[in-house]
Structures are given as C-alpha cells and as structure tokens.
Coordinates of C-alpha atoms and ligand atoms in Angstrom, one line a residue:
M1 CA 58.8 -39.6 217.0
E2 CA 62.4 -40.3 217.5
K3 CA 63.0 -43.0 220.1
E4 CA 66.1 -42.8 222.3
F5 CA 68.9 -44.5 220.5
S6 CA 69.4 -47.6 222.6
Q7 CA 72.2 -50.0 223.2
K8 CA 70.4 -52.5 225.4
K9 CA 72.4 -55.5 226.3
R10 CA 71.9 -57.8 223.4
V11 CA 75.0 -59.6 222.0
A12 CA 76.0 -61.8 219.2
T13 CA 78.7 -64.4 220.0
L14 CA 81.3 -65.1 217.4
T15 CA 83.3 -68.3 217.8
L16 CA 86.3 -68.9 215.6
D17 CA 87.4 -72.4 214.4
D18 CA 90.4 -72.1 216.9
G19 CA 88.0 -71.9 219.8
R20 CA 88.5 -68.2 220.5
S21 CA 85.3 -66.3 220.9
I22 CA 84.0 -62.8 221.4
E23 CA 80.7 -61.2 222.4
L24 CA 79.7 -58.4 220.0
P25 CA 77.0 -55.8 221.0
I26 CA 73.9 -55.7 218.9
L27 CA 72.7 -52.1 218.4
S28 CA 69.2 -51.1 217.6
G29 CA 68.3 -47.8 215.8
T30 CA 64.9 -46.1 215.9
L31 CA 64.0 -47.8 212.6
G32 CA 65.6 -50.4 210.4
S33 CA 67.7 -53.5 210.9
D34 CA 69.8 -54.1 214.0
V35 CA 73.5 -53.8 213.6
I36 CA 76.3 -55.8 215.1
D37 CA 79.0 -53.6 216.5
I38 CA 82.3 -55.3 215.4
H39 CA 84.6 -52.7 216.8
G40 CA 86.1 -55.1 219.3
L41 CA 87.0 -57.7 216.7
A42 CA 90.4 -56.2 216.0
K43 CA 91.4 -57.3 219.5
L44 CA 91.4 -60.9 218.1
D45 CA 93.5 -59.7 215.2
I46 CA 90.8 -60.6 212.8
F47 CA 88.8 -58.4 210.4
T48 CA 85.5 -58.7 208.5
Y49 CA 85.5 -58.8 204.7
D50 CA 82.5 -57.0 203.0
P51 CA 83.4 -55.7 199.6
A52 CA 81.0 -53.0 198.3
F53 CA 79.6 -52.7 201.9
F54 CA 76.6 -55.1 201.4
S55 CA 76.4 -55.8 205.1
T56 CA 78.3 -52.9 206.7
A57 CA 77.0 -49.8 208.4
S58 CA 79.7 -47.2 208.2
C59 CA 78.3 -44.6 210.6
I60 CA 75.4 -43.7 213.0
S61 CA 73.2 -41.1 211.4
R62 CA 69.9 -39.3 212.2
I63 CA 69.4 -37.8 208.7
T64 CA 67.8 -40.2 206.2
F65 CA 66.1 -43.6 206.5
I66 CA 65.6 -46.1 203.7
D67 CA 63.8 -49.4 203.8
G68 CA 64.6 -50.9 200.4
D69 CA 62.2 -53.9 200.7
A70 CA 59.2 -51.7 201.7
G71 CA 60.2 -48.9 199.3
L72 CA 60.4 -46.2 202.0
L73 CA 62.5 -43.1 202.1
Y74 CA 62.3 -40.6 205.0
Y75 CA 64.2 -37.4 205.5
R76 CA 64.4 -36.7 209.2
G77 CA 61.3 -39.0 209.6
Y78 CA 59.2 -37.3 206.9
P79 CA 58.2 -39.5 204.0
I80 CA 59.6 -38.4 200.6
E81 CA 56.1 -38.4 199.0
Q82 CA 54.8 -35.8 201.5
L83 CA 57.9 -33.6 201.1
A84 CA 57.7 -33.8 197.3
E85 CA 54.0 -32.8 197.4
K86 CA 53.9 -30.2 200.2
S87 CA 57.4 -28.7 200.7
D88 CA 59.9 -26.8 198.7
F89 CA 63.6 -27.5 198.1
L90 CA 65.1 -24.9 200.5
E91 CA 62.7 -26.0 203.3
V92 CA 63.9 -29.6 202.7
C93 CA 67.5 -28.3 202.9
Y94 CA 66.7 -26.7 206.3
L95 CA 65.2 -29.9 207.5
L96 CA 68.1 -32.1 206.4
L97 CA 70.7 -29.7 208.0
D98 CA 68.8 -28.8 211.2
G99 CA 66.7 -31.9 211.9
Q100 CA 63.4 -30.0 212.1
L101 CA 61.1 -28.2 209.7
P102 CA 61.5 -24.4 210.1
D103 CA 58.7 -22.0 211.2
A104 CA 57.9 -19.1 209.0
A105 CA 60.6 -16.8 210.5
Q106 CA 63.3 -19.4 210.5
K107 CA 62.5 -20.3 206.9
A108 CA 62.6 -16.6 205.7
E109 CA 66.0 -16.2 207.5
F110 CA 67.4 -19.4 205.9
V111 CA 66.3 -18.3 202.4
R112 CA 67.9 -14.9 203.0
K113 CA 71.2 -16.5 204.1
V114 CA 71.4 -19.0 201.2
T115 CA 70.4 -16.2 198.7
S116 CA 73.1 -14.0 200.0
H117 CA 75.7 -16.5 199.0
T118 CA 74.6 -17.1 195.4
M119 CA 77.4 -15.0 193.7
V120 CA 80.8 -16.5 193.2
H121 CA 84.1 -14.6 193.6
D122 CA 84.9 -13.0 190.3
Q123 CA 88.2 -14.8 190.1
L124 CA 86.4 -18.1 190.2
A125 CA 84.9 -17.3 186.8
R126 CA 88.4 -17.4 185.3
F127 CA 88.8 -21.0 186.1
Y128 CA 86.3 -21.9 183.3
N129 CA 88.7 -20.5 180.6
G130 CA 91.2 -23.3 181.5
F131 CA 88.7 -25.9 180.4
R132 CA 88.1 -27.0 176.8
R133 CA 84.6 -25.9 175.7
D134 CA 83.7 -29.5 175.0
A135 CA 84.7 -30.7 178.5
H136 CA 82.1 -32.8 180.3
P137 CA 80.3 -30.4 182.7
M138 CA 80.9 -32.9 185.5
A139 CA 84.6 -32.6 185.0
V140 CA 84.2 -28.8 185.2
M141 CA 82.1 -29.2 188.4
V142 CA 84.8 -31.4 190.1
G143 CA 87.4 -28.8 189.2
V144 CA 85.5 -25.6 190.0
V145 CA 83.7 -26.8 193.2
G146 CA 87.1 -28.1 194.4
A147 CA 88.6 -24.7 193.5
L148 CA 86.2 -23.1 196.1
S149 CA 88.5 -24.6 198.7
S150 CA 91.3 -22.2 197.6
F151 CA 89.0 -19.3 198.3
Y152 CA 87.8 -20.5 201.7
H153 CA 90.6 -22.4 203.4
D154 CA 92.6 -20.3 205.8
S155 CA 89.5 -18.5 207.0
L156 CA 87.7 -21.8 207.7
D157 CA 88.0 -23.6 211.0
I158 CA 86.2 -26.9 210.5
N159 CA 86.1 -27.5 214.2
N160 CA 84.0 -24.4 214.7
P161 CA 80.2 -25.1 214.2
E162 CA 79.6 -21.5 213.0
H163 CA 82.3 -21.8 210.3
R164 CA 80.8 -25.2 209.3
E165 CA 77.4 -23.5 209.0
L166 CA 78.9 -20.7 206.8
A167 CA 80.5 -23.4 204.6
A168 CA 77.1 -25.1 204.2
M169 CA 75.4 -21.8 203.2
R170 CA 78.2 -21.0 200.7
L171 CA 77.9 -24.4 199.1
L172 CA 74.1 -24.3 198.9
G173 CA 74.2 -20.8 197.4
K174 CA 77.1 -21.2 195.0
V175 CA 76.8 -24.7 193.6
P176 CA 73.8 -23.8 191.3
T177 CA 75.7 -20.8 190.1
I178 CA 78.8 -22.9 189.3
A179 CA 76.6 -25.5 187.6
A180 CA 74.8 -22.9 185.4
M181 CA 78.2 -21.3 184.5
A182 CA 79.4 -24.8 183.4
Y183 CA 76.4 -25.0 181.0
K184 CA 76.9 -21.5 179.7
Y185 CA 80.6 -22.0 179.2
H186 CA 80.1 -25.3 177.3
N187 CA 77.7 -23.5 174.9
G188 CA 79.7 -20.3 174.6
F189 CA 76.9 -18.1 176.2
P190 CA 77.7 -15.3 178.6
F191 CA 77.4 -16.1 182.3
M192 CA 74.2 -14.9 183.9
Y193 CA 74.7 -13.5 187.4
P194 CA 72.1 -14.7 190.0
K195 CA 69.0 -12.7 190.5
N196 CA 67.8 -12.8 194.1
K197 CA 64.2 -11.8 193.4
F198 CA 63.8 -15.4 192.1
S199 CA 63.3 -18.5 194.2
Y200 CA 66.2 -21.0 194.4
V201 CA 64.9 -23.1 191.6
E202 CA 63.7 -20.2 189.4
N203 CA 67.1 -18.6 189.9
F204 CA 68.8 -21.7 188.7
L205 CA 66.6 -21.9 185.6
Y206 CA 67.2 -18.2 185.0
M207 CA 71.0 -18.6 185.2
M208 CA 70.8 -21.6 182.8
F209 CA 68.4 -20.3 180.2
A210 CA 68.2 -16.5 180.4
T211 CA 70.4 -14.3 178.1
P212 CA 71.2 -10.6 178.7
A213 CA 69.2 -9.9 175.5
E214 CA 65.8 -11.2 176.6
E215 CA 63.5 -11.0 179.6
Y216 CA 63.2 -14.3 181.4
V217 CA 59.8 -15.5 182.9
P218 CA 60.0 -18.8 184.7
N219 CA 57.4 -21.4 183.8
P220 CA 55.7 -22.6 187.0
V221 CA 55.2 -26.2 185.8
L222 CA 58.9 -26.5 184.9
V223 CA 59.9 -24.9 188.2
K224 CA 57.8 -27.4 190.1
A225 CA 59.3 -30.3 188.2
L226 CA 62.9 -29.2 189.0
E227 CA 61.9 -28.4 192.6
R228 CA 60.8 -32.1 192.8
I229 CA 63.9 -33.4 191.2
F230 CA 66.0 -31.5 193.7
I231 CA 63.9 -32.7 196.6
L232 CA 64.0 -36.3 195.5
H233 CA 67.7 -36.2 195.1
A234 CA 68.6 -34.2 198.2
D235 CA 69.8 -37.1 200.3
H236 CA 70.0 -40.9 200.2
E237 CA 71.9 -41.9 203.3
Q238 CA 75.3 -43.6 202.8
N239 CA 75.4 -44.0 199.0
A240 CA 78.7 -44.0 197.1
S241 CA 79.1 -40.2 196.8
T242 CA 78.0 -39.5 200.3
S243 CA 80.3 -42.1 201.7
T244 CA 83.1 -40.6 199.7
V245 CA 82.4 -37.1 201.2
R246 CA 82.4 -38.6 204.7
L247 CA 85.6 -40.5 204.1
A248 CA 87.4 -37.5 202.6
G249 CA 86.0 -35.3 205.5
S250 CA 87.0 -37.7 208.2
S251 CA 90.7 -36.7 207.6
G252 CA 89.7 -33.1 208.4
A253 CA 89.9 -32.0 204.8
N254 CA 88.5 -28.8 203.5
P255 CA 84.7 -29.2 203.0
F256 CA 84.7 -27.7 199.5
A257 CA 87.4 -30.2 198.4
C258 CA 85.2 -33.0 200.1
M259 CA 82.3 -31.9 197.9
A260 CA 84.4 -32.2 194.8
S261 CA 85.2 -35.8 195.8
G262 CA 81.5 -36.5 196.1
I263 CA 80.9 -35.0 192.7
A264 CA 83.6 -37.3 191.3
A265 CA 81.9 -40.3 192.8
L266 CA 78.5 -39.3 191.6
W267 CA 79.7 -39.0 188.0
G268 CA 79.9 -42.7 187.4
P269 CA 77.1 -44.4 185.4
A270 CA 76.3 -46.8 188.2
H271 CA 75.4 -43.8 190.4
G272 CA 74.4 -40.3 189.3
G273 CA 75.5 -40.8 185.7
A274 CA 72.6 -43.2 185.3
N275 CA 70.0 -40.6 184.1
E276 CA 72.4 -39.5 181.3
A277 CA 73.1 -43.1 180.5
A278 CA 69.3 -43.9 180.5
L279 CA 68.6 -41.2 178.0
N280 CA 71.5 -42.2 175.8
M281 CA 70.2 -45.7 175.9
L282 CA 66.8 -44.6 174.7
I283 CA 68.4 -42.6 171.9
E284 CA 70.5 -45.7 171.0
I285 CA 67.4 -47.9 170.9
G286 CA 66.0 -45.2 168.6
D287 CA 62.7 -46.8 167.7
I288 CA 59.9 -48.5 169.6
S289 CA 60.2 -51.5 167.2
R290 CA 63.7 -52.2 168.5
V291 CA 62.7 -52.3 172.2
A292 CA 62.1 -56.1 172.3
D293 CA 65.5 -56.8 170.7
Y294 CA 67.2 -54.5 173.1
V295 CA 65.6 -56.2 176.1
Q296 CA 66.8 -59.6 174.7
G297 CA 70.3 -58.1 174.5
V298 CA 70.0 -57.2 178.2
K299 CA 68.9 -60.7 179.1
D300 CA 71.9 -62.1 177.0
R301 CA 74.0 -59.8 179.3
K302 CA 75.4 -57.7 176.5
Y303 CA 74.4 -54.6 178.4
R304 CA 72.5 -53.3 181.4
L305 CA 69.2 -51.5 181.3
M306 CA 70.2 -48.1 182.5
G307 CA 67.8 -46.5 184.9
F308 CA 66.7 -49.9 186.2
G309 CA 67.7 -51.6 189.4
H310 CA 69.0 -50.3 192.7
R311 CA 71.4 -51.6 195.3
V312 CA 68.9 -50.9 198.1
Y313 CA 65.4 -50.7 196.6
K314 CA 64.4 -54.2 195.6
N315 CA 60.7 -53.7 195.1
M316 CA 60.1 -50.1 194.2
D317 CA 62.0 -46.8 194.3
P318 CA 59.6 -44.4 196.1
R319 CA 61.2 -41.5 194.3
A320 CA 60.5 -43.1 190.9
S321 CA 56.7 -43.1 191.6
V322 CA 56.8 -39.4 192.3
M323 CA 59.0 -38.7 189.3
R324 CA 56.8 -40.8 187.0
E325 CA 53.9 -38.5 187.9
T326 CA 56.0 -35.3 187.3
C327 CA 57.2 -36.9 184.0
H328 CA 53.6 -37.0 182.7
E329 CA 52.9 -33.4 183.9
V330 CA 56.0 -32.0 182.2
L331 CA 55.5 -33.8 178.9
K332 CA 51.9 -32.6 178.8
E333 CA 53.0 -29.0 179.5
Q334 CA 55.6 -29.2 176.8
G335 CA 53.3 -30.9 174.3
L336 CA 55.6 -33.9 174.2
E337 CA 53.1 -36.7 175.1
N338 CA 53.5 -38.2 171.6
D339 CA 57.2 -37.7 171.5
K340 CA 59.0 -40.7 170.0
L341 CA 61.5 -41.1 172.8
F342 CA 58.9 -40.8 175.5
K343 CA 56.7 -43.5 173.9
L344 CA 59.8 -45.7 173.6
A345 CA 60.5 -45.2 177.3
M346 CA 57.0 -46.2 178.2
E347 CA 57.2 -49.3 176.1
L348 CA 60.5 -50.3 177.7
E349 CA 59.0 -49.7 181.2
K350 CA 56.0 -51.9 180.3
I351 CA 58.1 -54.8 178.9
A352 CA 60.6 -54.7 181.8
L353 CA 57.9 -54.5 184.5
N354 CA 56.2 -57.7 183.0
D355 CA 59.2 -59.8 182.0
P356 CA 60.1 -62.6 184.5
Y357 CA 63.9 -61.8 184.0
F358 CA 63.4 -58.4 185.5
I359 CA 60.8 -59.5 188.0
E360 CA 62.9 -62.3 189.4
R361 CA 65.9 -59.9 189.8
K362 CA 63.7 -57.2 191.3
L363 CA 64.7 -54.7 188.6
Y364 CA 62.3 -51.8 188.6
P365 CA 62.7 -48.4 187.0
N366 CA 64.6 -46.1 189.4
V367 CA 64.3 -42.4 189.8
D368 CA 66.9 -41.7 187.1
F369 CA 64.8 -43.5 184.4
Y370 CA 62.1 -40.8 184.7
S371 CA 64.3 -37.9 185.8
G372 CA 66.3 -38.2 182.5
I373 CA 63.1 -37.9 180.5
V374 CA 61.9 -34.9 182.6
L375 CA 65.2 -33.1 182.3
S376 CA 65.3 -33.7 178.6
A377 CA 61.7 -32.3 178.3
L378 CA 62.9 -29.2 180.4
G379 CA 65.4 -28.5 177.6
I380 CA 68.4 -29.6 179.7
P381 CA 71.0 -31.5 177.6
A382 CA 72.0 -35.0 178.7
N383 CA 75.5 -34.1 179.8
M384 CA 74.0 -31.7 182.4
F385 CA 71.8 -34.3 184.0
T386 CA 74.3 -35.5 186.6
V387 CA 75.2 -31.9 187.2
I388 CA 71.5 -31.3 188.2
F389 CA 71.7 -34.3 190.5
A390 CA 74.9 -32.8 192.1
V391 CA 73.1 -29.5 192.7
G392 CA 70.3 -31.3 194.5
R393 CA 72.6 -33.7 196.4
T394 CA 74.9 -31.0 197.7
I395 CA 72.6 -30.5 200.7
G396 CA 72.8 -34.2 201.5
W397 CA 76.6 -34.2 201.3
V398 CA 76.8 -31.1 203.4
S399 CA 74.3 -32.4 206.0
Q400 CA 76.1 -35.7 206.3
W401 CA 79.5 -34.0 206.5
K402 CA 78.2 -31.6 209.2
E403 CA 76.8 -34.5 211.2
M404 CA 80.1 -36.4 211.0
M405 CA 82.1 -33.3 212.0
A406 CA 79.9 -32.6 215.0
A407 CA 80.2 -36.2 216.3
S408 CA 82.2 -36.6 219.5
D409 CA 83.8 -39.9 218.4
R410 CA 85.0 -38.7 214.9
K411 CA 87.9 -40.7 213.6
I412 CA 89.6 -40.9 210.3
G413 CA 88.0 -43.6 208.1
R414 CA 90.4 -46.4 207.3
P415 CA 89.1 -49.7 205.9
R416 CA 91.3 -52.8 206.2
Q417 CA 91.9 -55.5 203.5
L418 CA 92.4 -59.2 202.8
Y419 CA 95.9 -59.3 201.3
I420 CA 96.4 -61.9 198.6
G421 CA 99.6 -60.6 197.0
E422 CA 103.2 -62.0 197.2
T423 CA 104.6 -63.1 200.5
R424 CA 108.0 -61.7 201.5
R425 CA 110.7 -62.0 198.9
D426 CA 114.2 -60.6 198.5
Y427 CA 115.1 -58.0 195.9
P428 CA 117.0 -59.7 193.0
D429 CA 119.8 -58.1 191.1
M430 CA 118.9 -57.1 187.5
S431 CA 121.0 -59.9 186.1
E432 CA 119.0 -62.5 188.1
R433 CA 115.5 -61.5 186.7
Ligands
ACO501 N1 70.0 -54.3 183.8 C1 70.1 -55.6 183.7 N2 70.4 -56.4 184.7 C2 70.7 -55.9 185.8 C3 70.6 -54.5 186.1 C4 70.2 -53.7 185.0 N3 70.1 -52.4 185.1 N4 70.9 -54.2 187.4 C5 71.2 -55.4 187.9 N5 71.0 -56.4 187.0 C6 71.1 -57.9 187.3 C7 72.5 -58.4 187.3 O1 73.0 -58.8 186.1 C8 72.4 -59.5 188.3 O2 71.9 -60.6 187.7 P1 72.3 -62.1 188.1 O3 71.9 -62.3 189.5 O4 71.7 -63.0 187.1 O5 73.9 -62.1 188.0 C9 71.3 -59.0 189.3 O6 70.5 -58.1 188.5 C10 71.9 -58.2 190.5 O7 72.8 -57.2 190.0 P2 73.9 -56.5 190.9 O8 74.8 -55.8 190.0 O9 74.5 -57.5 191.9 O10 73.1 -55.5 191.7 P3 73.6 -54.3 192.5 O11 72.7 -54.1 193.7 O12 75.1 -54.4 192.8 O13 73.5 -53.1 191.5 C11 73.0 -51.1 190.4 C12 72.8 -52.0 191.6 C13 74.5 -50.7 190.2 C14 72.2 -49.8 190.5 C15 72.5 -51.9 189.1 O14 71.2 -52.2 189.2 C16 72.8 -51.1 187.8 O15 73.9 -51.2 187.3 N6 71.7 -50.4 187.3 C17 71.8 -49.6 186.1 C18 72.5 -48.2 186.5 C19 71.5 -47.3 187.3 O16 70.4 -47.1 186.9 N7 72.0 -46.8 188.4 C20 71.2 -45.8 189.1 C21 71.1 -46.2 190.5 S1 70.0 -45.0 191.3 C22 71.0 -43.7 191.7 O17 72.2 -43.7 191.8 C23 70.2 -42.5 192.1

C-alpha cells in the first residue's frame, strides 16, 4: 500500500570550506533511497555537479519503482513478473496512466477508446513518401510521430486534463500503426489499415505481416511473446528517453513532438538500440567457435558486449528473467531451438555469467539480449527492434509526461554547468590573430 509521502524533519548539513553552511531537507519516498533536496543550494551561489545523473533524482513520481541491487521493478506497486504473467498490455497501460488496475467495465471502455484511435489521418501516410526506402525505421518514427504534432496542435490545450487524456489515447492508438507503416514502406508493401476486431498486439502483428492478398490468423504463442515484450518495456522510470520527454515537455511543448524527442533518445545503442546491436553482434561473431575470442576482445576493451550491463540493475534485470523464458517458448514454437544464432547466444550467456571479468563488473544479460532473439524469431527484422521498443515505451513516456503536466509545481527543466572555457577576452581585429 502507498504510504503518505513524507517530508519529516530530517536534514543533511553541508558546510563549505569557507565556513558557510546550509541545512538541506532529506526526503523519504514510499520505497527506495532517501533523497537530499538541494533546491536551496542556489542561495549560496553554488551548484552540484553530477554528469550522467548518477546521484540525482530529477522529479517526484508515483509511477515506476526500480531497486537495481535487489533486481526489482514495480509498475504502480505491482511486480513486473506478476504483470507479465497475469495481465495484458492495455491493462498495464491503464495501470500506468491511471494508477490503479481497471475493473471489467473500465477496461472495456479503455480498450474501446484506444481502439477508436488506431487509424491515422490519411494525409499522414504521405509523409512516408518523403523518406528513402532504405531509411532506418527509427528515423522514420522520429519524423512521423513528430509530424502528428502538426495535426493536433491548435486543438490541443496541454493545460486541460481532458485534452491531455485525448493526446494519450491518440498516441497509444496511432504509434503501432505508424510503426507498422514504417516497416511496410521500407519493404515496399502496401500499408495495412488497422482491424479493430483484433486485440492491440494482434492488430500490430496484422498491420506488420498481413497483406491484402491473404487472410491473416495471429499465432497465440507469438502474440503472447509480443504482449510480454510490450509489458516489459512499458516504463522504466527516469531513463534517458523518458527524461528527454519530461525535459521537452517541461517547456510546454506539444506532446507529440515530445514523444518524437523520446524516440530520438531511445534510438542510441546504449539505450533502446541495444537489442538491434545485440543481434548484430551475434551475427558478427557468426559461429560458436568464435565466442571465446570475442569475449577476450571485450576484456581487451576493443568492444562492449551488447545486451549486457545496465546503469541501474547491478545484479539481475528482472525483465531479462521473464524474457529468457519467453525466448525459449518462442524458439520452440518456431522450431528454432537448434538455430545457430540461438546456440551461439546461449554460449555467450554461459561464458559471460561465469567469467570473473563480468561477475566483478556486475554485467548480466539485460532484457535486450533476449528480446533481440525473440523478435528475430518472430520474423521481425533487426532494424525494427528499437521501433518495437518505442511502441511499448510510448505508454511510459505518456504517463510520465501526464504526471509532470498535472504537477502543481511544474517548472521548465534547466540544468546548470561547471564552465571551464576561456575567461573574458577582447575581440581582436583580423590583423592581430
Ligand atoms: N560490455 C563490456 N564491458 C562493459 C559493458 C558491456 N556491455 N558495460 C559496462 N562495461 C564495463 C565498463 O567497461 C566498465 O569497466 P571498468 O570499470 O573496468 O572501466 C564497467 O563495466 C562499468 O561500465 P559503465 O559504462 O560505467 O556502466 P554504465 O552504468 O554507465 O553503463 C550501459 C550502462 C550503458 C547499459 C552499459 O552497460 C552498456 O554499454 N551496455 C551495452 C549496451 C546495452 O546493452 N544497453 C541496454 C541497456 S538496457 C535498456 O536500455 C533497456
């Protein structure tokens, strides 16, 4: 149960070398580490320096909790393992947005609302023609999701909760359609309009893999696997892409444009691009006999093992355990258990889990190591992996954006810096340079 968020009078005292000192409140959340509130520091004309935010909480949130040491991930208090086993993606979306699980009527209404927003404006389809066919689908996603802002800008009042709700439904409904269209465009196939008789995940697979020429029947094992991938990727508190969405949104920017900024941040190989990078790495290794050499190259710091390590999880990524199980289910269903790449992946996993270099650095397979294999077994090409991640993460970005917009103390985000450039100097004439 949620405890009352408390600010009981605990303080940390900071004393500077010039004798000045300040008392800083210590805040306690309902779970997790205490946080020192350094708001007041600016009064002393001094800032903190924390590149890459190793020690900085950027906001107060009620949505997602992670304990990296214990390997815990909760959405609104519910452990990810329980949600992955018992829930479905749209129910998880409701939970993240609303804070509570829906009852049957609320769930049916939510599904109806999201489903009624799956089509995109016909004009939006024309944007695709501006892209080269060989453009990376994430580049297309940044452009087309951003372009949604040109359709819903003047009619959208971001200070009105009902308008924000509508933007959330539109994003949830349309991002899978836009993603599937990016895939179809890349391959020169006709776009498939959404079919609302299908579930959210079935519909996405339908828009990806159906053609007008054939009947499409979703495979329940593959639907379940993708449902899990979406659930596991739905939110992850203040990661790089979510923080980007919050920072962009803090200026009052259009939410569709903010989502495009999140997609851009997600694309990088250190973040959402890792599942694509992990599969490419397996392809590059090529044969099980080369795994040991490759691992040696990692230890010699020639390259990183993609799909291993995490900024927050230092013992185990709880999503990875769930995804590992799904990975085995899907490979069995697809008859790929003896697949060369999969065997190579398992050998890499075994070596890395037992090698002191990785154990000492707490480098374990993360969710993307397994999700890359699963997505590949589902027939999804590697350049679409991060797009799939973006489809699942859209709800996290929207929920975090909505939470920030509803906060009474919302302010534009504006980090400071430690300046180490030139001191003041006068402009010299050209002849003096
Ligand atoms: N392979 C080899 N060595 C690694 C790896 C890796 N994947 N990750 C970290 N290390 C090593 C570093 O070289 C460093 O070693 P040192 O202490 O001897 O110098 C040590 O582990 C700590 O590394 P940092 O880069 O400081 O760790 P950080 O927390 O900043 O990085 C990150 C986390 C970016 C995820 C990193 O582990 C990485 O690059 N992993 C590969 C990419 C990946 O899989 N990303 C997906 C993240 S999950 C997600 O976005 C859903």
